[in-house]
mmCIF file of C-alpha atoms in Angstrom:
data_model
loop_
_atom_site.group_PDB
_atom_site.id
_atom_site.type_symbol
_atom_site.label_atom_id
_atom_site.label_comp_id
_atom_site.label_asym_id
_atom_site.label_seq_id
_atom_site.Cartn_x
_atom_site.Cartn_y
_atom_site.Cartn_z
ATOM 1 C CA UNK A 30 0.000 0.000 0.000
ATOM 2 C CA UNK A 31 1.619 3.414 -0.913
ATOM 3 C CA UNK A 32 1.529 6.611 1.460
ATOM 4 C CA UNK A 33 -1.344 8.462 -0.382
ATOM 5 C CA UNK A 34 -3.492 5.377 0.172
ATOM 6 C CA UNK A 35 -2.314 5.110 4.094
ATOM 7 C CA UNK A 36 -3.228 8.826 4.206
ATOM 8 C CA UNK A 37 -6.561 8.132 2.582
ATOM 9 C CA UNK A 38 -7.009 5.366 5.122
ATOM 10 C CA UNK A 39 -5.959 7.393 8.046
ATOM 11 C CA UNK A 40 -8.836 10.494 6.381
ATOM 12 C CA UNK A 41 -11.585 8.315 6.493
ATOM 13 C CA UNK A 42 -11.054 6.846 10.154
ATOM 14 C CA UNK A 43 -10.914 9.975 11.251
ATOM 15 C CA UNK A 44 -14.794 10.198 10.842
ATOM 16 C CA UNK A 45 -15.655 7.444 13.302
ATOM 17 C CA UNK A 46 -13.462 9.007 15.996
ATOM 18 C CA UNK A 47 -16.517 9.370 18.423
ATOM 19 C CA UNK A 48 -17.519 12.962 19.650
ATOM 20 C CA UNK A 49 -14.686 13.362 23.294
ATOM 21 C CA UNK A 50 -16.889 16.839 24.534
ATOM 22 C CA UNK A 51 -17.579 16.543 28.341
ATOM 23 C CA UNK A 52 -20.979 16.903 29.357
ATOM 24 C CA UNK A 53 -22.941 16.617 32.703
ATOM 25 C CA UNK A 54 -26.371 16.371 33.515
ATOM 26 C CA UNK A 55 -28.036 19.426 34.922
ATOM 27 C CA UNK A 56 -29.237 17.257 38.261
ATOM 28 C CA UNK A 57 -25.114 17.253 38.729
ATOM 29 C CA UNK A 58 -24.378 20.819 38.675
ATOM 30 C CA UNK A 59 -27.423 22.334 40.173
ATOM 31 C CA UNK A 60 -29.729 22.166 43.081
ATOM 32 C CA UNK A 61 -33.619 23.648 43.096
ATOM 33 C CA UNK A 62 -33.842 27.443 45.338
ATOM 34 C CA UNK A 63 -35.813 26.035 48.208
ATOM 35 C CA UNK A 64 -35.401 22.491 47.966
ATOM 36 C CA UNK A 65 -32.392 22.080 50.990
ATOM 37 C CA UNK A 66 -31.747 19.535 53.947
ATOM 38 C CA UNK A 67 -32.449 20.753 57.401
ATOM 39 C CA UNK A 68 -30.196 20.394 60.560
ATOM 40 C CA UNK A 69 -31.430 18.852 63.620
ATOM 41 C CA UNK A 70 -30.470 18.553 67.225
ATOM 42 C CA UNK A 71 -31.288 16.595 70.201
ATOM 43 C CA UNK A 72 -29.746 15.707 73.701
ATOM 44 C CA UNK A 73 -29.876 12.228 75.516
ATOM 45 C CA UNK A 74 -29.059 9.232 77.292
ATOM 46 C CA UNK A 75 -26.787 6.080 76.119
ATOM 47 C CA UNK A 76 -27.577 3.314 78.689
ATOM 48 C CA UNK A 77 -25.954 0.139 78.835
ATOM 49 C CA UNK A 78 -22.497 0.535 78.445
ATOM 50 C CA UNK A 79 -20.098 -1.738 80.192
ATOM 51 C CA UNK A 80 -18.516 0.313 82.394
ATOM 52 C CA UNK A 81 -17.036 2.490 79.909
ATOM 53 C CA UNK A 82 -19.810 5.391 80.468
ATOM 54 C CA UNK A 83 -18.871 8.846 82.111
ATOM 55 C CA UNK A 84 -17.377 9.075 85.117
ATOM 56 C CA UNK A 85 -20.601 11.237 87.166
ATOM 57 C CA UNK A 86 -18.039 12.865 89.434
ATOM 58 C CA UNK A 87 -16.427 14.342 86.544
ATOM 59 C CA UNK A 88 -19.431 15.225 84.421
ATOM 60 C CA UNK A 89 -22.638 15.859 86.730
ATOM 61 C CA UNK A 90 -25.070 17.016 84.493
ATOM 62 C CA UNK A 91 -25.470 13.013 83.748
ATOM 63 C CA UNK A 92 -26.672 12.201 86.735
ATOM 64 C CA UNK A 93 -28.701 15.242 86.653
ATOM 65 C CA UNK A 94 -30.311 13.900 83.340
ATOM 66 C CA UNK A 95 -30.889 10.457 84.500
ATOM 67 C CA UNK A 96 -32.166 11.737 87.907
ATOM 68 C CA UNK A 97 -35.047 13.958 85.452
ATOM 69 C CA UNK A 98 -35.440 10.760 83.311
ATOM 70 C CA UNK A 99 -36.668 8.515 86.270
ATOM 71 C CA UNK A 100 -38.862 11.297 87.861
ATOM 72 C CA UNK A 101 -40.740 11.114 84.768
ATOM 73 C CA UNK A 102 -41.486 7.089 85.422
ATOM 74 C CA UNK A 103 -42.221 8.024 89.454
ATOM 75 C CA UNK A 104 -39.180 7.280 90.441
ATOM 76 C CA UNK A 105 -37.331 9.464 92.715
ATOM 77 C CA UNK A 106 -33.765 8.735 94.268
ATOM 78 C CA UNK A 107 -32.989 8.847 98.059
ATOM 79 C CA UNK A 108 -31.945 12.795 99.163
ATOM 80 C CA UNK A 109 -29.093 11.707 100.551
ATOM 81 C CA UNK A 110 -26.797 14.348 99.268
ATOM 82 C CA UNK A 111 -24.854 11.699 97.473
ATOM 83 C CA UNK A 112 -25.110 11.258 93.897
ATOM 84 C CA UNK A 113 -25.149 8.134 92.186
ATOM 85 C CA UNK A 114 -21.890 6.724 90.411
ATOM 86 C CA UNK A 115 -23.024 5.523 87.520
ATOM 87 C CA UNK A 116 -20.355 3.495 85.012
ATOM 88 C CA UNK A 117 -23.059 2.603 82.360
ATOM 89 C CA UNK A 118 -24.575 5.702 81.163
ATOM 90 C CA UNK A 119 -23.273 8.479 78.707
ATOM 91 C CA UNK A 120 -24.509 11.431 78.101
ATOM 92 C CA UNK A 121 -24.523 12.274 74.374
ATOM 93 C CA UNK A 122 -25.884 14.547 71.567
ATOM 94 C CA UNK A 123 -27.762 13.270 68.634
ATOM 95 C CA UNK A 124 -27.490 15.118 65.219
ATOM 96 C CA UNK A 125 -29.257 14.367 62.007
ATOM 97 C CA UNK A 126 -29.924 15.226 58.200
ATOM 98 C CA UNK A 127 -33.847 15.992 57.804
ATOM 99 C CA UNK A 128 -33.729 15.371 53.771
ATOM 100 C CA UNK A 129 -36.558 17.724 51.815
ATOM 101 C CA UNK A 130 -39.529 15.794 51.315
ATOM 102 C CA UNK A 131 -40.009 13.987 54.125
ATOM 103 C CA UNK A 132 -42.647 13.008 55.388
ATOM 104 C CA UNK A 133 -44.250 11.623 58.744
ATOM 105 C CA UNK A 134 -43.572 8.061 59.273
ATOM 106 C CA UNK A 135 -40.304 8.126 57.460
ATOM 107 C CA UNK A 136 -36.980 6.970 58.892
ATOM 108 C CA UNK A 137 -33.448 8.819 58.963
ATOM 109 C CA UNK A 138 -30.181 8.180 60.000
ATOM 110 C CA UNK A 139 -28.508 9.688 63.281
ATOM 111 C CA UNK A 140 -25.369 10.492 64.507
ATOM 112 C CA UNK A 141 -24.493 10.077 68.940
ATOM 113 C CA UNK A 142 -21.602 11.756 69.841
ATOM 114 C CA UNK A 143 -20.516 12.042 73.527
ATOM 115 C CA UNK A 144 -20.021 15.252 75.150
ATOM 116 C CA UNK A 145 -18.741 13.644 78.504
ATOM 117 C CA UNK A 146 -15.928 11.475 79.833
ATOM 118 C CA UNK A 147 -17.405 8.152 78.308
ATOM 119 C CA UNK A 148 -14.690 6.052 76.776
ATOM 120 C CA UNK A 149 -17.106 4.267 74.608
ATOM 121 C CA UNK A 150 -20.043 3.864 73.467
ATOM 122 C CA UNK A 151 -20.285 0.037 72.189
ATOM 123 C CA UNK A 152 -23.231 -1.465 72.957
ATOM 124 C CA UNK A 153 -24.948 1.328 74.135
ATOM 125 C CA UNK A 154 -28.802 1.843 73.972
ATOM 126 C CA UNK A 155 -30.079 5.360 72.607
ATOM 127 C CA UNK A 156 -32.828 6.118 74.820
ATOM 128 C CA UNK A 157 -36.195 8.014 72.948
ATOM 129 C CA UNK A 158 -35.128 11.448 72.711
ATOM 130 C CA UNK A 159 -36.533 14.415 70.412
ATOM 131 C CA UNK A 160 -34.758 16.222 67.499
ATOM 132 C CA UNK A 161 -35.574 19.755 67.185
ATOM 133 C CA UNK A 162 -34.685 22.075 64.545
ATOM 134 C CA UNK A 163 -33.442 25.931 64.564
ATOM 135 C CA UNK A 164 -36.531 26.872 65.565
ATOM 136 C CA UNK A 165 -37.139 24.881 68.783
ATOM 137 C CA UNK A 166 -39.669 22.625 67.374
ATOM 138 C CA UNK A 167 -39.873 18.872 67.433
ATOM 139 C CA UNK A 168 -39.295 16.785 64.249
ATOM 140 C CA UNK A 169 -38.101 13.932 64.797
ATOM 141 C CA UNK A 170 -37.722 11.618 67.636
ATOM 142 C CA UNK A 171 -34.632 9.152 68.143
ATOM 143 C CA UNK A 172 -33.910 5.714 69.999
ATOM 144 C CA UNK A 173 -32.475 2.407 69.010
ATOM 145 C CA UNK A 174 -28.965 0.698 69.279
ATOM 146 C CA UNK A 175 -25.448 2.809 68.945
ATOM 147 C CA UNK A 176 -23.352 1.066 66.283
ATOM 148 C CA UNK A 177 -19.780 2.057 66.998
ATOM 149 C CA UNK A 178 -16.534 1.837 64.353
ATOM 150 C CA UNK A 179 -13.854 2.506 66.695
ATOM 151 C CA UNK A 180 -12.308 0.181 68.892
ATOM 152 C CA UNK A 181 -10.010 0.770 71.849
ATOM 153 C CA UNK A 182 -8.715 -1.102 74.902
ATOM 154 C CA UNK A 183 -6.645 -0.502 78.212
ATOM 155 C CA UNK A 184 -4.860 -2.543 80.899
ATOM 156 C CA UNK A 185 -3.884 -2.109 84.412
ATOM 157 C CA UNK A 186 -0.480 -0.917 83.866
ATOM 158 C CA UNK A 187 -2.373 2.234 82.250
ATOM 159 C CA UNK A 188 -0.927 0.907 77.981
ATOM 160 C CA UNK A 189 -4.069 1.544 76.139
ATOM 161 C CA UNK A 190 -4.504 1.183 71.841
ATOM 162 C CA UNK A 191 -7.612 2.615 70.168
ATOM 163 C CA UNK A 192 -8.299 2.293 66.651
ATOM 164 C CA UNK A 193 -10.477 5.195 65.534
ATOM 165 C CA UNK A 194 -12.676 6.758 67.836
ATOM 166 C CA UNK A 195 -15.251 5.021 69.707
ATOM 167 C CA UNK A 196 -17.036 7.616 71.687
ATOM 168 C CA UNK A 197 -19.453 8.050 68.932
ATOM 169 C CA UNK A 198 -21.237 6.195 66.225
ATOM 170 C CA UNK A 199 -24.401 5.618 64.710
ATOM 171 C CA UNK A 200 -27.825 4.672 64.275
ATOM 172 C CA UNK A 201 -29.379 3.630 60.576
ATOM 173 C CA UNK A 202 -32.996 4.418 60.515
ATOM 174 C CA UNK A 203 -32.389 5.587 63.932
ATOM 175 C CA UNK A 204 -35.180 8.255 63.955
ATOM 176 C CA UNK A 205 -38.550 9.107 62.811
ATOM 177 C CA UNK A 206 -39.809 12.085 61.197
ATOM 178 C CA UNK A 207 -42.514 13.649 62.999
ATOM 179 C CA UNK A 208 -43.244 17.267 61.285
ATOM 180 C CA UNK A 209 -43.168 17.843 57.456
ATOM 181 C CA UNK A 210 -41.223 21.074 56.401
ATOM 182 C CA UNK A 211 -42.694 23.704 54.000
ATOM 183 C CA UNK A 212 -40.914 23.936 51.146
ATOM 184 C CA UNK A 213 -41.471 26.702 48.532
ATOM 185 C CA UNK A 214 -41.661 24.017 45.449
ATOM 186 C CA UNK A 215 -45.394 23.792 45.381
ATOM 187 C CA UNK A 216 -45.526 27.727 45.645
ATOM 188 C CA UNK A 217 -46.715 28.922 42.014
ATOM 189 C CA UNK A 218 -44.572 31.200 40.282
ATOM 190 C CA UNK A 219 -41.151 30.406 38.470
ATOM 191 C CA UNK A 220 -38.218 28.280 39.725
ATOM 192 C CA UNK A 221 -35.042 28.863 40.359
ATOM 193 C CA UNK A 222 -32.035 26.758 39.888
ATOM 194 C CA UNK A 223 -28.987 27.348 42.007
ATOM 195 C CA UNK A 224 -25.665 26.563 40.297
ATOM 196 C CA UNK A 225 -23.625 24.411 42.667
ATOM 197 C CA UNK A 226 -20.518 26.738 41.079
ATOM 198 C CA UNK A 227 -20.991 29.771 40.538
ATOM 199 C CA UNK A 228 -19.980 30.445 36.754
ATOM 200 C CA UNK A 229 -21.436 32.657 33.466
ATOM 201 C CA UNK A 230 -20.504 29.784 30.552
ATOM 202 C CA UNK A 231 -22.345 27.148 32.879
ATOM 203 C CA UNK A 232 -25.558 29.961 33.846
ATOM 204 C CA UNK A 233 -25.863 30.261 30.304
ATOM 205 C CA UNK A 234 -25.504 26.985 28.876
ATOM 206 C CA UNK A 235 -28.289 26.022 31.019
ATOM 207 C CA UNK A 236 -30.279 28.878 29.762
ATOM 208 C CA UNK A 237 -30.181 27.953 25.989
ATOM 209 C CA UNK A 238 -30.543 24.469 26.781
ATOM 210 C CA UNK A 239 -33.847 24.934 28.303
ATOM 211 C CA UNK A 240 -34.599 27.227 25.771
ATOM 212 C CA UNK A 241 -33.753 25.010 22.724
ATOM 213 C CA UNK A 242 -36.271 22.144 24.258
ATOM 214 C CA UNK A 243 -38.817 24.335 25.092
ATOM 215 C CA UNK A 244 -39.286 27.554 23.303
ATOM 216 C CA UNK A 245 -37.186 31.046 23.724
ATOM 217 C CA UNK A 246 -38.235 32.806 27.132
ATOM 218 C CA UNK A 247 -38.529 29.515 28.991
ATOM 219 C CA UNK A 248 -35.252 29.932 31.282
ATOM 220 C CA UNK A 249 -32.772 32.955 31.316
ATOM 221 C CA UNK A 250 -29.651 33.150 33.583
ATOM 222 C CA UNK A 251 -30.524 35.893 36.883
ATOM 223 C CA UNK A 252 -26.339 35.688 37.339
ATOM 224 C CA UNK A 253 -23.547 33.855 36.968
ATOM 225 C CA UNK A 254 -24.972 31.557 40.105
ATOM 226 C CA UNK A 255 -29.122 31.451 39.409
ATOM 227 C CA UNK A 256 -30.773 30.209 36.627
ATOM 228 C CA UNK A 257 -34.518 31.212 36.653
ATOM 229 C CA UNK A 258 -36.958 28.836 35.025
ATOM 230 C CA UNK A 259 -40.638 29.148 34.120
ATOM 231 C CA UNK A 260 -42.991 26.128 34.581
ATOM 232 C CA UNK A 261 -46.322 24.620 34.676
ATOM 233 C CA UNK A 262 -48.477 25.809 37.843
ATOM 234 C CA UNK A 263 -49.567 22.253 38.779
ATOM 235 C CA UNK A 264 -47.566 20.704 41.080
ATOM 236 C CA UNK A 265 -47.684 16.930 40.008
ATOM 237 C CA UNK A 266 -46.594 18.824 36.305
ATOM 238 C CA UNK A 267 -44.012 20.625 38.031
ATOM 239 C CA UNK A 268 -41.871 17.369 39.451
ATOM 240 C CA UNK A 269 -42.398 15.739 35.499
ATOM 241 C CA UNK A 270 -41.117 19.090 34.071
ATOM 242 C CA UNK A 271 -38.489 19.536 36.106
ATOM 243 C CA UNK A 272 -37.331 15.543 36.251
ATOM 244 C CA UNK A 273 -37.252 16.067 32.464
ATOM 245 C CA UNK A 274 -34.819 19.470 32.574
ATOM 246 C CA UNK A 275 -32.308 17.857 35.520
ATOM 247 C CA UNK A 276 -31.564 14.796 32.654
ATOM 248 C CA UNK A 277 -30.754 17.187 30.097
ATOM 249 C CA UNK A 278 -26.677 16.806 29.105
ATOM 250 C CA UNK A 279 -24.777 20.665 29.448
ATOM 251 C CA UNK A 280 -21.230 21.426 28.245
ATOM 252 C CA UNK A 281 -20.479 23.029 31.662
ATOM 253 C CA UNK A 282 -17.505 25.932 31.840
ATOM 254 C CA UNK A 283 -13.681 25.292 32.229
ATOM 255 C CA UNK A 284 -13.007 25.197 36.047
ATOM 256 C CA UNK A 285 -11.024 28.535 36.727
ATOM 257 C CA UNK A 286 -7.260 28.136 36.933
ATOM 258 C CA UNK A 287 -6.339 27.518 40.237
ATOM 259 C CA UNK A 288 -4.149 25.725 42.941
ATOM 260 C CA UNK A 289 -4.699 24.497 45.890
ATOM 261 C CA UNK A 290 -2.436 23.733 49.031
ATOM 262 C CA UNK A 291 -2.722 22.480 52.123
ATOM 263 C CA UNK A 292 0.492 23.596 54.244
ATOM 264 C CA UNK A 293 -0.595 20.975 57.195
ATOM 265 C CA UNK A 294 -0.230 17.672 54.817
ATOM 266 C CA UNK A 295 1.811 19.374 52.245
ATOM 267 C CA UNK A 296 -1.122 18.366 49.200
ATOM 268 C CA UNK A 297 -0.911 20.612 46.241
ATOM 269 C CA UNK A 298 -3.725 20.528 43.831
ATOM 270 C CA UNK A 299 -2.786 22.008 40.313
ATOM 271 C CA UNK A 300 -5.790 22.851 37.646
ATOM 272 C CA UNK A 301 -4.885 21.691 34.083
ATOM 273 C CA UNK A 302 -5.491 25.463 32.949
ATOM 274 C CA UNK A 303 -2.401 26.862 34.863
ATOM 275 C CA UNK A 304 -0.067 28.688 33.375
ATOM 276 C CA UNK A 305 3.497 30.200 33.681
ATOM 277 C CA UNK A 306 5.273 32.966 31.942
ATOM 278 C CA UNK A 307 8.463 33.056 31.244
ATOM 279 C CA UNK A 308 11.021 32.689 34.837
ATOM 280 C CA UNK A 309 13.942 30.953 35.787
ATOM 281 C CA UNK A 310 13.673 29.128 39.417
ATOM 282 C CA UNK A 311 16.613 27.980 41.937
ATOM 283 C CA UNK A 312 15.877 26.247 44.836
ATOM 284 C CA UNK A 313 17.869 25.133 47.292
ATOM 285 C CA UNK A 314 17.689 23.932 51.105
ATOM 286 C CA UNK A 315 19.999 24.362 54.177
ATOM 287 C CA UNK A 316 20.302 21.325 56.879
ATOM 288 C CA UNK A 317 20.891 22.143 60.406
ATOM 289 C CA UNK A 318 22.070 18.960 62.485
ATOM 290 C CA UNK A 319 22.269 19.036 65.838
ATOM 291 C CA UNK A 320 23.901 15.719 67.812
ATOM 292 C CA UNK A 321 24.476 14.782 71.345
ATOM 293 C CA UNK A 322 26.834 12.409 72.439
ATOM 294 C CA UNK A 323 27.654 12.642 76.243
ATOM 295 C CA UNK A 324 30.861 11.118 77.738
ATOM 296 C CA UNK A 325 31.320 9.654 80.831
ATOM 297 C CA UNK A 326 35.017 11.639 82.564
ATOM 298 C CA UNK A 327 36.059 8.731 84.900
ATOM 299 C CA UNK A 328 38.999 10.165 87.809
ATOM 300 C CA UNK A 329 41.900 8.590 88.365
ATOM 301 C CA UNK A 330 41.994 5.734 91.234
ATOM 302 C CA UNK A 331 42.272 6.093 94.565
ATOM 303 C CA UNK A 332 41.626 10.084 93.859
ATOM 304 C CA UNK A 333 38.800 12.097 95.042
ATOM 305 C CA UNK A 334 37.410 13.175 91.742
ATOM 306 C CA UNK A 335 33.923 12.317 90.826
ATOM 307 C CA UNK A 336 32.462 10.556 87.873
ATOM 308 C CA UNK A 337 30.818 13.063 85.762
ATOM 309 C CA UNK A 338 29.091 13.021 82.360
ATOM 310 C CA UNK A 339 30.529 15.628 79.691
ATOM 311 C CA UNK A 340 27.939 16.571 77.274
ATOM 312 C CA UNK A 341 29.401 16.562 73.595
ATOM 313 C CA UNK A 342 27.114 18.336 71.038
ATOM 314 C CA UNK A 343 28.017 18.093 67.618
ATOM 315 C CA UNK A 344 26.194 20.165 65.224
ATOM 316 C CA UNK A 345 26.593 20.282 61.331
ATOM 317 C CA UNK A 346 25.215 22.583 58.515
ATOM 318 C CA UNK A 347 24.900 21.072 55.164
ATOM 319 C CA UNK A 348 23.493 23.394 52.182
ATOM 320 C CA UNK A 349 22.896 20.979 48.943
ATOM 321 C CA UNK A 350 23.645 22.165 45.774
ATOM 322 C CA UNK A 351 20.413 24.423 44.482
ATOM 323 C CA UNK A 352 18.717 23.444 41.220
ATOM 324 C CA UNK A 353 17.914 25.778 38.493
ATOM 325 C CA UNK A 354 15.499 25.324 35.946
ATOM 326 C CA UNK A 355 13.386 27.559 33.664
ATOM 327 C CA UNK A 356 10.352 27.716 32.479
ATOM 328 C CA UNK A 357 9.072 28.937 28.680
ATOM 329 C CA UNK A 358 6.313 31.404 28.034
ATOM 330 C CA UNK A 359 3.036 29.824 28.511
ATOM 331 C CA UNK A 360 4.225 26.610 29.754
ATOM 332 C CA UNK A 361 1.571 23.930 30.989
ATOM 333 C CA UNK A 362 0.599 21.769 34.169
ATOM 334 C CA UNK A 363 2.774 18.485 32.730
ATOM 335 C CA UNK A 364 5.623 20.452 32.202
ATOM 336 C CA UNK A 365 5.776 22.228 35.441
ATOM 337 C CA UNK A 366 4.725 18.769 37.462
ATOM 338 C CA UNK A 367 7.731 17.382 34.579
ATOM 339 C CA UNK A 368 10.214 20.217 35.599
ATOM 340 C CA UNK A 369 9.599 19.770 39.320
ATOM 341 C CA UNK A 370 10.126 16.142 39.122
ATOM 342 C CA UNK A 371 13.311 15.935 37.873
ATOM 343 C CA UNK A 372 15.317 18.281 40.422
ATOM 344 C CA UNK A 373 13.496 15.712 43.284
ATOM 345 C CA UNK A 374 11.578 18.505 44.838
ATOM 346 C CA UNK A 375 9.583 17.735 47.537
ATOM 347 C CA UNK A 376 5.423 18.732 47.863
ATOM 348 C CA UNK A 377 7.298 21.730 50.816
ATOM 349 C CA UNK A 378 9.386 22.260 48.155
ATOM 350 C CA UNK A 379 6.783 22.779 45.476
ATOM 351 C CA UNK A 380 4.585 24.889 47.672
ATOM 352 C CA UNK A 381 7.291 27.611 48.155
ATOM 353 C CA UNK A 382 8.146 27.812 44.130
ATOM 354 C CA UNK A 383 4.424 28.333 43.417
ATOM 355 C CA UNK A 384 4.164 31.061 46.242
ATOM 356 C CA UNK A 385 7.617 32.452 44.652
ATOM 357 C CA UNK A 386 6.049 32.285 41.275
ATOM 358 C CA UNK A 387 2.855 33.971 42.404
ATOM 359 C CA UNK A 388 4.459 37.052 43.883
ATOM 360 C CA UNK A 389 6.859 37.134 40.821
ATOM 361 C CA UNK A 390 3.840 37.799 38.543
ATOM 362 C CA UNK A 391 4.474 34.567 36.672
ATOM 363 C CA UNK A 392 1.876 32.666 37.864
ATOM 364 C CA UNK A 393 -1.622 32.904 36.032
ATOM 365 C CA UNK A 394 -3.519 31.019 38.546
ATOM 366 C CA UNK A 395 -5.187 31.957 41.683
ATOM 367 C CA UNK A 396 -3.267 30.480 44.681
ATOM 368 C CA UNK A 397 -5.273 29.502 47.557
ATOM 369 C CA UNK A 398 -3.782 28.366 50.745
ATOM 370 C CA UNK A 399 -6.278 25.786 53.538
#
């Protein structure tokens, strides 16, 4: 075969090379304005712990709980003026997700975290308590069986190992909802989709696709973060409609160059739109070592010298030899991770070239430090 027919071959290949454009579905990059989880909040009693609840002389506002607990069953404790010391009850808190849409009846999942001294709750029995919301009411109520990840251990000798933590865990389908929240969906008038990130090529994407599947005027973008949408009055039209514009496919905008570190764990993050201009980098480090060897100074016999220890520090400064490298105008995320590579330089390293870069100008990338 000669090379015009290879080229010819190579031509009409080309045209079954499938279509590579990234696309997402609108459910992905957008939630509905009004249509949000709520927090909730509740405080309580874990009973049944095996001697690994809070110590009451420590934290007496247990005992103070379970004391108001059994009053409310007729039982009152001796007035002694001694409180009970109680190994096998924790007091805890109980927080938990109220999803939108839910109704009476339903069952969510809940979180008991110990605000005591309790080592553990393992085993521990969640005793009926309510969760209220920001406003003080009631909407759901809690109980049922703490189911604990962490595991940890201790002996006489006071050696202890834990493995994760185990004064907390949690309860699937530990609550009940008890109260529906209103939610502005079945209000008539138009909705509004909220763009998960904020950005003007996404906002208006959106927009025309809306627009191209049903008619001009249908959506328009309010800002770079809102998209506001106009829909059927009827509420059982409303979920179809809006079920049928969340699977619609959008060409979403390129993410923003950026790059992220995290000084603490020394994780850098670089966006595949970062660029550099033209600069030439040399980096270097200086080691400071600092040893101690002590010797013993032993006296002659028979003389009345002491045996003493001489402390010998030894301490070293090593500075490697710097590497130098330089980058090109417009250069791209491979060849600065490529560049970086080769002189061995570590993610500390890294972190202070880009923040060198950045304050040289030659950085086109917002730098953001967590």
């Amino acid at each position: 075969m000669n090379v015009a027919a290879i080229v010819a071959l190579l031509v009409s290949l080309c045209g079954f090379i499938p279509n590579t454009a990234h696309a997402d579905k609108i459910r992905d990059l957008v939630q509905v304005a009004g249509v949000r989880s709520n927090q909730l909040v509740g405080y309580g009693l874990v009973v049944g712990l095996d001697g690994t609840g809070d110590q009451t002389t420590q934290a007496p506002f247990t005992t103070q709980s379970l004391e108001n607990m059994l009053k409310q069953f007729g039982v009152s404790l001796p007035a002694t003026g001694t409180a009970p010391q109680l190994k096998d009850v924790a007091a805890v808190t109980i927080t938990a997700s109220l999803p939108p849409f839910a109704k009476p009846g339903q069952a969510i999942d809940v979180t008991v975290a110990s605000i005591g001294n309790a080592k553990s709750l393992r085993g521990g029995e969640l005793l009926m308590t309510p969760l209220r919301g920001a406003d003080g009411s009631v909407y759901a109520v809690a109980q049922g069986s703490v189911v604990v990840g962490g595991v940890s251990a201790s002996g006489k000798s006071g050696s202890s190992v834990q493995i994760n933590i185990s004064a907390s865990g949690r309860i699937p389908n530990g609550a009940s909802v008890e109260r529906t929240v209103a939610s502005s969906f079945s209000n008539p008038g138009d909705l509004v989709l909220n763009l998960n990130t904020a950005d003007y090529t996404t906002a208006s994407h959106i927009a025309d696709a809306i627009n191209h599947l049903y008619g001009a005027g249908t959506a328009h973008p309010l800002d770079g973060g809102s998209v506001s949408v106009r829909g059927p009055a009827d509420p059982s039209e409303k979920v179809a409609w809006l079920g049928a514009i969340e699977s619609m496919d959008v060409d979403p905008g390129d993410a923003p160059a950026r790059v992220i570190v995290n000084s603490r764990t020394g994780t850098v993050v670089i966006g595949s739109d970062v660029r550099v201009s033209a600069a030439a980098v040399a980096h270097g480090s200086i080691q400071v070592t600092i040893s101690e060897q002590p010797q013993v100074s032993q006296p002659a016999p028979f003389s009345n010298g002491q045996t003493t220890v001489v402390p010998n520090s030894a301490v070293s400064i090593n500075q490697t030899g710097g590497h130098m490298f330089k980058f090109g105008p417009g250069v791209s995320l491979d060849s600065i991770v490529r560049a970086v590579n080769q002189v061995g330089a570590t993610p500390t390293d890294l972190i202070s070239i880009l923040e060198a870069l950045k304050q040289a100008g030659a950085l086109h990338a917002d730098l953001v430090v967590i």
